[in-house]
Short mmCIF file of N, CA, C and O in Angstrom, two decimals:
data_model
loop_
_atom_site.label_atom_id
_atom_site.label_comp_id
_atom_site.label_asym_id
_atom_site.label_seq_id
_atom_site.Cartn_x
_atom_site.Cartn_y
_atom_site.Cartn_z
N MET B 1 5.46 -33.28 -73.44
CA MET B 1 5.50 -34.32 -75.15
C MET B 1 5.71 -35.60 -74.11
O MET B 1 5.86 -35.59 -72.91
N LEU B 2 4.62 -36.51 -75.21
CA LEU B 2 4.68 -37.89 -73.80
C LEU B 2 6.31 -39.10 -74.70
O LEU B 2 7.29 -38.55 -75.63
N SER B 3 6.55 -39.21 -73.23
CA SER B 3 8.00 -40.01 -73.46
C SER B 3 9.69 -39.34 -73.93
O SER B 3 9.41 -38.18 -74.18
N ARG B 4 9.71 -40.04 -73.67
CA ARG B 4 11.26 -38.78 -74.07
C ARG B 4 12.11 -39.54 -75.54
O ARG B 4 12.45 -39.80 -76.60
N GLU B 5 10.44 -39.73 -76.42
CA GLU B 5 9.98 -40.61 -78.25
C GLU B 5 10.85 -38.71 -78.24
O GLU B 5 10.76 -37.69 -78.26
N LEU B 6 11.85 -38.63 -79.67
CA LEU B 6 11.73 -38.01 -80.07
C LEU B 6 10.27 -37.49 -81.34
O LEU B 6 10.25 -38.25 -81.41
N PRO B 7 9.89 -36.05 -80.58
CA PRO B 7 9.49 -35.53 -82.14
C PRO B 7 9.31 -36.01 -83.42
O PRO B 7 9.60 -36.34 -83.81
N LEU B 8 7.79 -36.23 -84.01
CA LEU B 8 7.59 -36.30 -85.72
C LEU B 8 8.37 -34.91 -86.13
O LEU B 8 7.90 -35.18 -87.29
N GLY B 9 8.58 -33.63 -85.54
CA GLY B 9 7.86 -32.43 -86.34
C GLY B 9 8.15 -30.94 -85.93
O GLY B 9 7.39 -30.75 -84.78
N ARG B 10 8.30 -30.34 -86.27
CA ARG B 10 7.68 -29.41 -85.44
C ARG B 10 6.59 -28.17 -86.25
O ARG B 10 7.10 -29.17 -88.37
N VAL B 11 5.77 -27.99 -85.77
CA VAL B 11 5.04 -27.27 -86.27
C VAL B 11 4.56 -25.65 -85.78
O VAL B 11 5.02 -25.71 -85.05
N LEU B 12 4.68 -24.87 -87.54
CA LEU B 12 4.98 -23.42 -86.79
C LEU B 12 3.17 -23.02 -86.84
O LEU B 12 2.82 -23.40 -87.49
N VAL B 13 3.00 -22.20 -85.38
CA VAL B 13 1.19 -21.76 -85.97
C VAL B 13 1.83 -20.15 -85.24
O VAL B 13 2.09 -19.39 -84.76
N VAL B 14 0.33 -19.88 -86.01
CA VAL B 14 1.67 -18.37 -86.02
C VAL B 14 -0.66 -17.80 -85.71
O VAL B 14 -1.52 -18.20 -86.29
N GLU B 15 0.03 -17.10 -84.88
CA GLU B 15 -1.75 -16.79 -84.43
C GLU B 15 -1.89 -15.61 -83.16
O GLU B 15 -0.55 -15.76 -82.17
N ASP B 16 -2.03 -14.55 -82.94
CA ASP B 16 -2.33 -13.03 -82.32
C ASP B 16 -3.10 -13.33 -81.47
O ASP B 16 -2.76 -12.49 -80.07
N ASP B 17 -3.83 -15.13 -81.18
CA ASP B 17 -4.63 -15.20 -79.84
C ASP B 17 -3.71 -16.00 -78.43
O ASP B 17 -3.35 -17.08 -78.87
N PRO B 18 -3.44 -15.24 -77.55
CA PRO B 18 -1.84 -16.76 -76.15
C PRO B 18 -2.60 -17.29 -75.88
O PRO B 18 -2.30 -18.59 -76.17
N ALA B 19 -3.84 -17.58 -76.14
CA ALA B 19 -4.80 -18.55 -75.49
C ALA B 19 -5.26 -19.71 -76.81
O ALA B 19 -4.99 -21.44 -76.83
N ILE B 20 -5.90 -19.28 -77.93
CA ILE B 20 -5.93 -20.41 -79.15
C ILE B 20 -4.68 -20.37 -79.08
O ILE B 20 -4.34 -22.51 -79.70
N CYS B 21 -2.81 -20.00 -79.41
CA CYS B 21 -1.70 -20.73 -79.32
C CYS B 21 -2.29 -21.66 -78.27
O CYS B 21 -1.32 -22.85 -79.30
N GLY B 22 -2.91 -21.78 -77.47
CA GLY B 22 -1.56 -22.46 -76.64
C GLY B 22 -2.48 -23.85 -76.40
O GLY B 22 -1.60 -24.18 -75.96
N LEU B 23 -3.65 -23.81 -76.77
CA LEU B 23 -4.26 -24.83 -76.80
C LEU B 23 -3.71 -25.38 -78.39
O LEU B 23 -3.45 -27.56 -77.39
N ILE B 24 -3.57 -24.94 -79.88
CA ILE B 24 -2.91 -25.77 -80.61
C ILE B 24 -1.86 -25.78 -80.13
O ILE B 24 -1.65 -27.34 -80.26
N SER B 25 -0.84 -25.67 -79.24
CA SER B 25 0.88 -26.09 -78.56
C SER B 25 0.46 -28.22 -77.80
O SER B 25 1.27 -28.83 -78.21
N GLU B 26 -0.65 -27.40 -77.10
CA GLU B 26 -1.10 -28.74 -76.28
C GLU B 26 -1.61 -29.90 -76.54
O GLU B 26 -1.17 -31.03 -77.12
N MET B 27 -2.26 -29.02 -78.07
CA MET B 27 -3.36 -30.61 -78.79
C MET B 27 -1.86 -31.37 -79.80
O MET B 27 -1.25 -32.39 -79.37
N LEU B 28 -0.74 -30.50 -79.96
CA LEU B 28 -0.01 -31.21 -81.44
C LEU B 28 0.62 -31.85 -79.97
O LEU B 28 1.55 -33.01 -80.61
N GLU B 29 1.72 -31.21 -79.76
CA GLU B 29 2.15 -32.10 -78.36
C GLU B 29 1.85 -33.51 -77.89
O GLU B 29 2.92 -34.12 -77.40
N GLU B 30 0.36 -34.10 -78.21
CA GLU B 30 -0.37 -34.92 -77.02
C GLU B 30 0.31 -35.45 -78.64
O GLU B 30 -0.30 -36.56 -78.10
N THR B 31 0.46 -35.35 -80.00
CA THR B 31 0.73 -36.18 -81.00
C THR B 31 2.13 -36.15 -81.73
O THR B 31 2.39 -36.76 -82.04
N ARG B 32 3.56 -35.63 -80.28
CA ARG B 32 4.40 -36.02 -80.21
C ARG B 32 4.94 -35.12 -81.19
O ARG B 32 6.34 -35.27 -82.58
N LEU B 33 4.03 -34.08 -81.56
CA LEU B 33 4.46 -32.83 -83.08
C LEU B 33 5.11 -30.94 -81.94
O LEU B 33 4.64 -30.71 -81.20
N ALA B 34 6.13 -31.02 -82.66
CA ALA B 34 7.18 -29.84 -81.84
C ALA B 34 6.23 -29.13 -82.26
O ALA B 34 6.44 -28.19 -83.47
N ALA B 35 5.46 -27.60 -80.44
CA ALA B 35 4.69 -26.11 -81.48
C ALA B 35 5.38 -25.34 -81.12
O ALA B 35 6.70 -25.16 -80.24
N VAL B 36 5.94 -24.42 -82.21
CA VAL B 36 6.47 -23.10 -81.61
C VAL B 36 5.84 -22.69 -82.99
O VAL B 36 4.52 -22.07 -83.07
N CYS B 37 5.05 -21.39 -81.69
CA CYS B 37 4.23 -20.29 -81.51
C CYS B 37 4.97 -18.81 -81.82
O CYS B 37 5.45 -18.87 -81.18
N VAL B 38 3.91 -18.34 -82.43
CA VAL B 38 4.58 -17.02 -83.23
C VAL B 38 3.10 -15.96 -82.90
O VAL B 38 2.31 -16.33 -83.37
N ARG B 39 3.29 -14.74 -82.91
CA ARG B 39 1.84 -14.34 -82.50
C ARG B 39 2.25 -12.95 -83.30
O ARG B 39 0.71 -12.52 -83.62
N SER B 40 2.43 -12.96 -84.56
CA SER B 40 2.46 -11.81 -85.63
C SER B 40 3.60 -13.11 -87.06
O SER B 40 4.19 -14.18 -86.87
N ASP B 41 2.62 -12.00 -88.37
CA ASP B 41 4.11 -12.36 -89.25
C ASP B 41 4.90 -12.18 -89.50
O ASP B 41 5.50 -13.38 -89.96
N MET B 42 5.78 -11.54 -89.35
CA MET B 42 7.45 -10.74 -88.97
C MET B 42 7.78 -12.19 -88.38
O MET B 42 9.05 -12.02 -88.06
N ASP B 43 7.29 -12.60 -87.08
CA ASP B 43 7.92 -13.95 -86.17
C ASP B 43 7.99 -14.00 -87.08
O ASP B 43 8.76 -15.22 -86.41
N ALA B 44 6.40 -14.95 -88.12
CA ALA B 44 6.73 -15.79 -88.73
C ALA B 44 7.56 -16.07 -89.94
O ALA B 44 8.41 -16.99 -90.05
N TYR B 45 7.55 -14.85 -90.10
CA TYR B 45 8.48 -14.39 -91.38
C TYR B 45 10.58 -14.70 -90.89
O TYR B 45 11.41 -15.58 -91.51
N VAL B 46 11.27 -14.72 -88.98
CA VAL B 46 11.86 -14.65 -89.05
C VAL B 46 11.96 -16.32 -88.66
O VAL B 46 12.83 -16.88 -89.47
N ALA B 47 11.05 -17.20 -87.82
CA ALA B 47 10.64 -18.60 -87.35
C ALA B 47 11.62 -19.23 -88.73
O ALA B 47 12.34 -20.79 -88.67
N LEU B 48 11.00 -18.82 -90.31
CA LEU B 48 10.19 -20.83 -90.80
C LEU B 48 11.87 -20.67 -91.80
O LEU B 48 11.83 -22.08 -91.43
N PRO B 49 13.06 -19.65 -91.67
CA PRO B 49 13.38 -20.07 -92.80
C PRO B 49 14.72 -21.38 -91.70
O PRO B 49 16.28 -21.77 -91.86
N THR B 50 14.21 -21.27 -89.80
CA THR B 50 14.96 -22.14 -88.91
C THR B 50 15.26 -23.63 -89.51
O THR B 50 14.16 -24.32 -89.15
N LEU B 51 16.06 -24.05 -88.67
CA LEU B 51 15.70 -25.16 -88.31
C LEU B 51 16.25 -25.98 -87.37
O LEU B 51 16.48 -25.16 -86.34
N PRO B 52 15.10 -27.30 -86.68
CA PRO B 52 14.62 -28.09 -88.21
C PRO B 52 13.91 -27.58 -88.60
O PRO B 52 13.12 -26.88 -88.62
N THR B 53 14.25 -27.59 -90.07
CA THR B 53 12.73 -27.46 -90.74
C THR B 53 11.28 -27.61 -90.58
O THR B 53 11.03 -28.81 -89.58
N PHE B 54 10.40 -26.35 -90.42
CA PHE B 54 9.30 -26.70 -90.64
C PHE B 54 8.32 -28.40 -91.05
O PHE B 54 8.18 -28.06 -91.40
N LYS B 55 6.84 -29.55 -90.67
CA LYS B 55 6.24 -29.46 -91.51
C LYS B 55 4.90 -29.24 -92.47
O LYS B 55 4.07 -29.39 -92.85
N ALA B 56 4.57 -28.36 -91.59
CA ALA B 56 3.22 -27.28 -91.51
C ALA B 56 3.92 -26.40 -90.19
O ALA B 56 4.16 -25.82 -89.65
N VAL B 57 2.49 -25.30 -90.70
CA VAL B 57 2.49 -24.33 -90.75
C VAL B 57 0.63 -24.35 -90.43
O VAL B 57 -0.33 -25.04 -91.29
N ILE B 58 0.20 -24.33 -89.17
CA ILE B 58 -1.50 -23.31 -89.08
C ILE B 58 -1.24 -22.50 -88.98
O ILE B 58 -1.07 -21.18 -87.21
N LEU B 59 -2.11 -21.17 -90.06
CA LEU B 59 -2.00 -20.38 -89.48
C LEU B 59 -3.39 -19.65 -89.35
O LEU B 59 -4.91 -19.78 -89.79
N ASP B 60 -3.48 -18.38 -88.43
CA ASP B 60 -5.04 -17.73 -88.37
C ASP B 60 -4.72 -16.02 -89.43
O ASP B 60 -3.85 -15.94 -90.45
N ILE B 61 -6.28 -16.32 -90.22
CA ILE B 61 -6.13 -15.25 -91.44
C ILE B 61 -5.92 -14.30 -91.42
O ILE B 61 -4.60 -13.44 -91.98
N ASN B 62 -6.53 -14.39 -89.87
CA ASN B 62 -6.34 -12.13 -89.53
C ASN B 62 -6.24 -12.26 -88.57
O ASN B 62 -6.37 -12.64 -87.60
N LEU B 63 -4.18 -11.71 -89.35
CA LEU B 63 -3.29 -11.47 -88.18
C LEU B 63 -3.12 -10.30 -87.17
O LEU B 63 -2.22 -9.77 -86.82
N GLY B 64 -4.49 -9.24 -87.65
CA GLY B 64 -4.30 -7.59 -86.59
C GLY B 64 -4.21 -6.59 -88.03
O GLY B 64 -4.08 -7.57 -89.03
N SER B 65 -2.28 -6.38 -87.35
CA SER B 65 -2.03 -5.57 -88.35
C SER B 65 -0.65 -6.15 -89.12
O SER B 65 -0.31 -6.87 -88.47
N GLY B 66 -0.74 -5.85 -90.10
CA GLY B 66 0.86 -6.53 -91.60
C GLY B 66 -0.42 -7.37 -92.12
O GLY B 66 -1.57 -6.83 -92.60
N THR B 67 1.00 -8.81 -92.55
CA THR B 67 0.13 -9.68 -94.00
C THR B 67 -1.06 -10.51 -93.32
O THR B 67 -0.52 -10.16 -91.67
N THR B 68 -1.38 -10.49 -93.98
CA THR B 68 -2.40 -12.66 -93.64
C THR B 68 -2.19 -12.96 -93.61
O THR B 68 -0.31 -13.29 -94.36
N GLY B 69 -2.94 -14.21 -92.58
CA GLY B 69 -1.92 -15.35 -92.90
C GLY B 69 -1.77 -16.02 -94.55
O GLY B 69 -0.41 -17.38 -93.84
N PHE B 70 -3.05 -15.52 -95.63
CA PHE B 70 -2.49 -16.58 -96.92
C PHE B 70 -1.37 -15.39 -97.46
O PHE B 70 -0.18 -16.07 -98.27
N ASP B 71 -0.74 -14.03 -97.42
CA ASP B 71 0.62 -13.60 -97.43
C ASP B 71 1.56 -14.92 -96.54
O ASP B 71 2.86 -15.21 -97.25
N VAL B 72 1.63 -14.85 -95.56
CA VAL B 72 2.70 -15.85 -94.78
C VAL B 72 2.67 -17.11 -95.31
O VAL B 72 3.42 -17.58 -95.37
N ALA B 73 1.38 -18.24 -95.56
CA ALA B 73 1.34 -18.72 -95.80
C ALA B 73 2.35 -18.68 -98.18
O ALA B 73 3.22 -20.14 -97.76
N ARG B 74 1.77 -18.27 -98.37
CA ARG B 74 2.94 -17.69 -99.88
C ARG B 74 4.23 -17.86 -98.94
O ARG B 74 5.53 -18.22 -100.25
N PHE B 75 4.87 -17.28 -97.77
CA PHE B 75 6.29 -17.25 -97.78
C PHE B 75 6.35 -18.51 -97.55
O PHE B 75 7.05 -18.47 -98.02
N ALA B 76 5.66 -19.01 -96.63
CA ALA B 76 6.30 -20.60 -96.42
C ALA B 76 6.59 -21.72 -97.43
O ALA B 76 7.85 -22.37 -96.84
N ARG B 77 5.57 -21.36 -97.70
CA ARG B 77 5.78 -22.17 -99.62
C ARG B 77 7.21 -22.41 -100.19
O ARG B 77 7.89 -22.74 -100.97
N ARG B 78 7.76 -20.86 -100.63
CA ARG B 78 8.61 -20.24 -101.13
C ARG B 78 9.90 -20.96 -100.25
O ARG B 78 10.98 -20.83 -101.10
N VAL B 79 9.54 -20.81 -98.86
CA VAL B 79 11.55 -20.91 -97.67
C VAL B 79 11.25 -23.26 -98.10
O VAL B 79 11.92 -23.11 -97.97
N ILE B 80 10.29 -23.30 -98.06
CA ILE B 80 9.44 -24.90 -97.26
C ILE B 80 8.50 -25.37 -98.77
O ILE B 80 7.21 -25.35 -98.27
N PRO B 81 9.26 -25.65 -100.45
CA PRO B 81 7.60 -26.29 -100.60
C PRO B 81 6.69 -26.87 -100.08
O PRO B 81 5.42 -26.96 -100.57
N GLU B 82 7.85 -28.13 -99.73
CA GLU B 82 6.04 -28.92 -99.21
C GLU B 82 5.65 -28.86 -98.19
O GLU B 82 4.90 -29.98 -97.31
N ILE B 83 5.76 -27.47 -97.17
CA ILE B 83 5.19 -26.97 -96.27
C ILE B 83 3.39 -27.84 -95.84
O ILE B 83 2.74 -26.75 -96.89
N GLY B 84 3.08 -28.14 -95.29
CA GLY B 84 1.57 -28.40 -94.95
C GLY B 84 1.12 -26.90 -94.58
O GLY B 84 1.80 -26.58 -93.44
N VAL B 85 0.36 -26.75 -94.70
CA VAL B 85 -0.95 -25.36 -95.12
C VAL B 85 -1.83 -25.93 -93.72
O VAL B 85 -2.88 -26.26 -94.88
N VAL B 86 -2.65 -24.97 -93.11
CA VAL B 86 -3.73 -24.88 -92.00
C VAL B 86 -4.66 -23.38 -91.61
O VAL B 86 -3.44 -23.05 -90.90
N TYR B 87 -5.48 -23.61 -92.38
CA TYR B 87 -5.83 -22.05 -91.59
C TYR B 87 -6.47 -22.40 -91.16
O TYR B 87 -7.63 -23.04 -90.59
N ILE B 88 -6.47 -21.14 -90.03
CA ILE B 88 -8.15 -21.33 -89.19
C ILE B 88 -9.12 -20.25 -88.74
O ILE B 88 -6.58 -19.14 -89.14
N SER B 89 -10.20 -19.56 -88.27
CA SER B 89 -10.54 -18.14 -89.02
C SER B 89 -12.18 -17.98 -87.67
O SER B 89 -12.85 -19.35 -88.66
N GLY B 90 -12.03 -17.05 -86.98
CA GLY B 90 -13.25 -17.32 -86.94
C GLY B 90 -13.88 -16.25 -87.51
O GLY B 90 -15.06 -15.33 -87.54
N GLU B 91 -13.81 -15.84 -88.84
CA GLU B 91 -14.00 -14.54 -89.20
C GLU B 91 -13.77 -15.15 -91.18
O GLU B 91 -14.65 -14.74 -91.69
N ALA B 92 -12.63 -15.35 -91.44
CA ALA B 92 -12.95 -15.36 -92.76
C ALA B 92 -14.50 -17.04 -92.77
O ALA B 92 -14.16 -17.26 -92.41
N SER B 93 -13.78 -17.30 -94.40
CA SER B 93 -14.61 -18.32 -94.86
C SER B 93 -13.88 -18.99 -95.69
O SER B 93 -13.11 -18.99 -96.81
N LEU B 94 -14.44 -20.47 -96.44
CA LEU B 94 -14.34 -21.41 -97.36
C LEU B 94 -13.35 -20.81 -98.06
O LEU B 94 -12.46 -21.25 -98.73
N ALA B 95 -14.60 -19.64 -99.23
CA ALA B 95 -14.48 -19.27 -100.37
C ALA B 95 -13.66 -18.33 -100.38
O ALA B 95 -12.78 -18.86 -102.10
N SER B 96 -12.62 -17.78 -98.87
CA SER B 96 -11.47 -17.02 -99.48
C SER B 96 -10.34 -17.44 -99.57
O SER B 96 -9.45 -17.33 -99.72
N VAL B 97 -10.20 -18.84 -98.96
CA VAL B 97 -9.54 -19.67 -98.55
C VAL B 97 -9.27 -20.42 -100.00
O VAL B 97 -7.48 -20.20 -101.04
N ALA B 98 -9.81 -20.61 -100.60
CA ALA B 98 -10.22 -21.61 -102.22
C ALA B 98 -9.58 -20.04 -102.65
O ALA B 98 -9.21 -20.37 -104.41
N THR B 99 -10.13 -18.61 -102.70
CA THR B 99 -9.45 -18.10 -103.78
C THR B 99 -8.01 -18.12 -103.58
O THR B 99 -7.09 -16.94 -104.06
N PHE B 100 -7.65 -17.52 -102.08
CA PHE B 100 -6.47 -16.46 -101.58
C PHE B 100 -5.49 -17.38 -101.45
O PHE B 100 -3.61 -16.78 -100.65
N GLY B 101 -5.83 -18.71 -100.80
CA GLY B 101 -4.73 -19.25 -100.08
C GLY B 101 -4.24 -20.60 -101.03
O GLY B 101 -3.43 -20.87 -102.03
N VAL B 102 -2.69 -21.51 -100.27
CA VAL B 102 -2.40 -21.66 -101.10
C VAL B 102 -2.32 -23.38 -101.66
O VAL B 102 -2.95 -23.83 -101.28
N PRO B 103 -2.87 -23.30 -102.29
CA PRO B 103 -2.90 -24.88 -102.97
C PRO B 103 -3.08 -26.32 -101.95
O PRO B 103 -1.78 -26.12 -101.44
N GLY B 104 -3.52 -27.33 -101.45
CA GLY B 104 -2.63 -27.79 -100.85
C GLY B 104 -2.95 -27.67 -99.27
O GLY B 104 -3.48 -28.71 -99.13
N SER B 105 -4.34 -26.58 -99.37
CA SER B 105 -4.71 -25.78 -98.07
C SER B 105 -6.03 -26.43 -97.50
O SER B 105 -6.35 -27.34 -98.27
N VAL B 106 -5.81 -26.46 -95.95
CA VAL B 106 -7.16 -26.94 -95.42
C VAL B 106 -8.47 -25.29 -95.01
O VAL B 106 -6.89 -25.01 -93.74
N PHE B 107 -9.25 -25.58 -94.02
CA PHE B 107 -9.53 -24.67 -93.91
C PHE B 107 -10.52 -24.98 -92.50
O PHE B 107 -11.17 -26.26 -92.84
N LEU B 108 -10.24 -24.47 -91.40
CA LEU B 108 -10.94 -24.62 -90.72
C LEU B 108 -11.31 -23.37 -89.42
O LEU B 108 -10.83 -22.40 -88.79
N ASP B 109 -12.95 -23.30 -89.16
CA ASP B 109 -13.34 -22.85 -88.33
C ASP B 109 -13.10 -22.26 -87.29
O ASP B 109 -12.56 -23.83 -86.29
N LYS B 110 -12.37 -21.80 -86.54
CA LYS B 110 -12.65 -21.53 -85.23
C LYS B 110 -12.51 -22.57 -83.97
O LYS B 110 -12.27 -22.84 -82.71
N GLN B 111 -13.62 -22.43 -83.97
CA GLN B 111 -14.64 -23.57 -83.45
C GLN B 111 -14.74 -25.59 -83.72
O GLN B 111 -15.35 -25.88 -83.69
N PHE B 112 -13.02 -25.33 -83.88
CA PHE B 112 -12.34 -27.10 -84.07
C PHE B 112 -12.09 -27.94 -83.45
O PHE B 112 -12.21 -27.38 -82.46
N SER B 113 -12.22 -28.81 -83.15
CA SER B 113 -11.89 -29.70 -81.88
C SER B 113 -10.61 -30.48 -82.06
O SER B 113 -10.29 -30.07 -83.75
N ALA B 114 -10.51 -30.70 -81.26
CA ALA B 114 -9.09 -31.71 -81.70
C ALA B 114 -8.80 -32.38 -82.80
O ALA B 114 -7.87 -33.23 -83.22
N GLU B 115 -10.17 -33.50 -83.34
CA GLU B 115 -10.15 -33.59 -84.01
C GLU B 115 -9.80 -33.64 -85.08
O GLU B 115 -9.42 -34.10 -86.23
N GLN B 116 -10.56 -32.58 -84.97
CA GLN B 116 -10.58 -31.56 -85.59
C GLN B 116 -9.07 -31.31 -87.26
O GLN B 116 -9.10 -31.80 -88.25
N MET B 117 -8.72 -30.90 -85.83
CA MET B 117 -7.34 -30.26 -86.09
C MET B 117 -6.35 -31.33 -86.70
O MET B 117 -6.17 -31.18 -88.25
N LEU B 118 -6.67 -32.35 -85.68
CA LEU B 118 -5.62 -33.50 -86.03
C LEU B 118 -5.46 -34.53 -87.67
O LEU B 118 -4.96 -34.62 -87.98
N GLY B 119 -6.52 -34.29 -88.18
CA GLY B 119 -7.98 -34.70 -89.10
C GLY B 119 -7.23 -34.38 -90.09
O GLY B 119 -6.80 -34.04 -91.55
N ALA B 120 -7.29 -32.03 -89.81
CA ALA B 120 -6.89 -31.39 -91.38
C ALA B 120 -5.00 -31.60 -91.60
O ALA B 120 -4.31 -31.41 -92.38
N LEU B 121 -4.96 -31.80 -90.81
CA LEU B 121 -3.09 -31.45 -90.46
C LEU B 121 -1.96 -32.34 -90.48
O LEU B 121 -1.23 -32.46 -91.35
N LEU B 122 -2.94 -33.73 -89.89
CA LEU B 122 -1.26 -34.97 -90.44
C LEU B 122 -1.45 -35.10 -91.22
O LEU B 122 -0.33 -36.24 -92.19
N PRO B 123 -2.52 -35.54 -92.64
CA PRO B 123 -2.14 -35.84 -93.93
C PRO B 123 -1.55 -34.92 -94.89
O PRO B 123 -0.68 -35.00 -95.07
N ARG B 124 -0.51 -33.07 -94.15
CA ARG B 124 -0.35 -32.75 -95.30
C ARG B 124 1.05 -33.15 -94.66
O ARG B 124 2.02 -32.13 -95.25
N LEU B 125 0.94 -33.78 -93.46
CA LEU B 125 2.55 -33.85 -92.78
C LEU B 125 3.35 -35.01 -94.00
O LEU B 125 4.13 -34.79 -93.76
N SER B 126 2.17 -35.70 -94.38
CA SER B 126 2.98 -37.43 -94.90
C SER B 126 2.89 -36.58 -96.24
O SER B 126 3.99 -37.52 -97.32
N ALA B 127 2.20 -35.61 -97.11
CA ALA B 127 2.31 -36.03 -98.37
C ALA B 127 2.68 -34.28 -98.13
O ALA B 127 3.09 -34.39 -99.31
N GLY B 128 3.39 -34.52 -97.59
CA GLY B 128 4.40 -33.01 -98.56
C GLY B 128 3.52 -31.46 -98.55
O GLY B 128 4.35 -30.39 -99.36
N VAL B 129 1.91 -31.54 -98.74
CA VAL B 129 1.62 -29.94 -99.89
C VAL B 129 1.03 -29.60 -97.64
O VAL B 129 0.13 -30.55 -97.53
#
């Protein structure tokens, strides 16, 4: 984290690939967001109700076995109605997000840049969705 300033908030990253989770965490921490990485839907279900409240969640749509990122996002919105949602995937499409995603969410292909990730995430932190 940069300096001793308090983080701007917590973001839950739900990604089954540890390298991608680490990359996203580094990106977020450079902007003073505290990233919490989990690698499964079950870990996400445990983490979401913890305090301090998460401001956003970044979700891989395909999490391997178990539920999808779409299911985790719906749970997140029940627990934290104003949570921002960013979906990421190397296999899913914008059409699937339009069909199954929560309102106000955004989709990024896994070949996203830091600018694209922050451009998708930051408005969802301040807008509350």
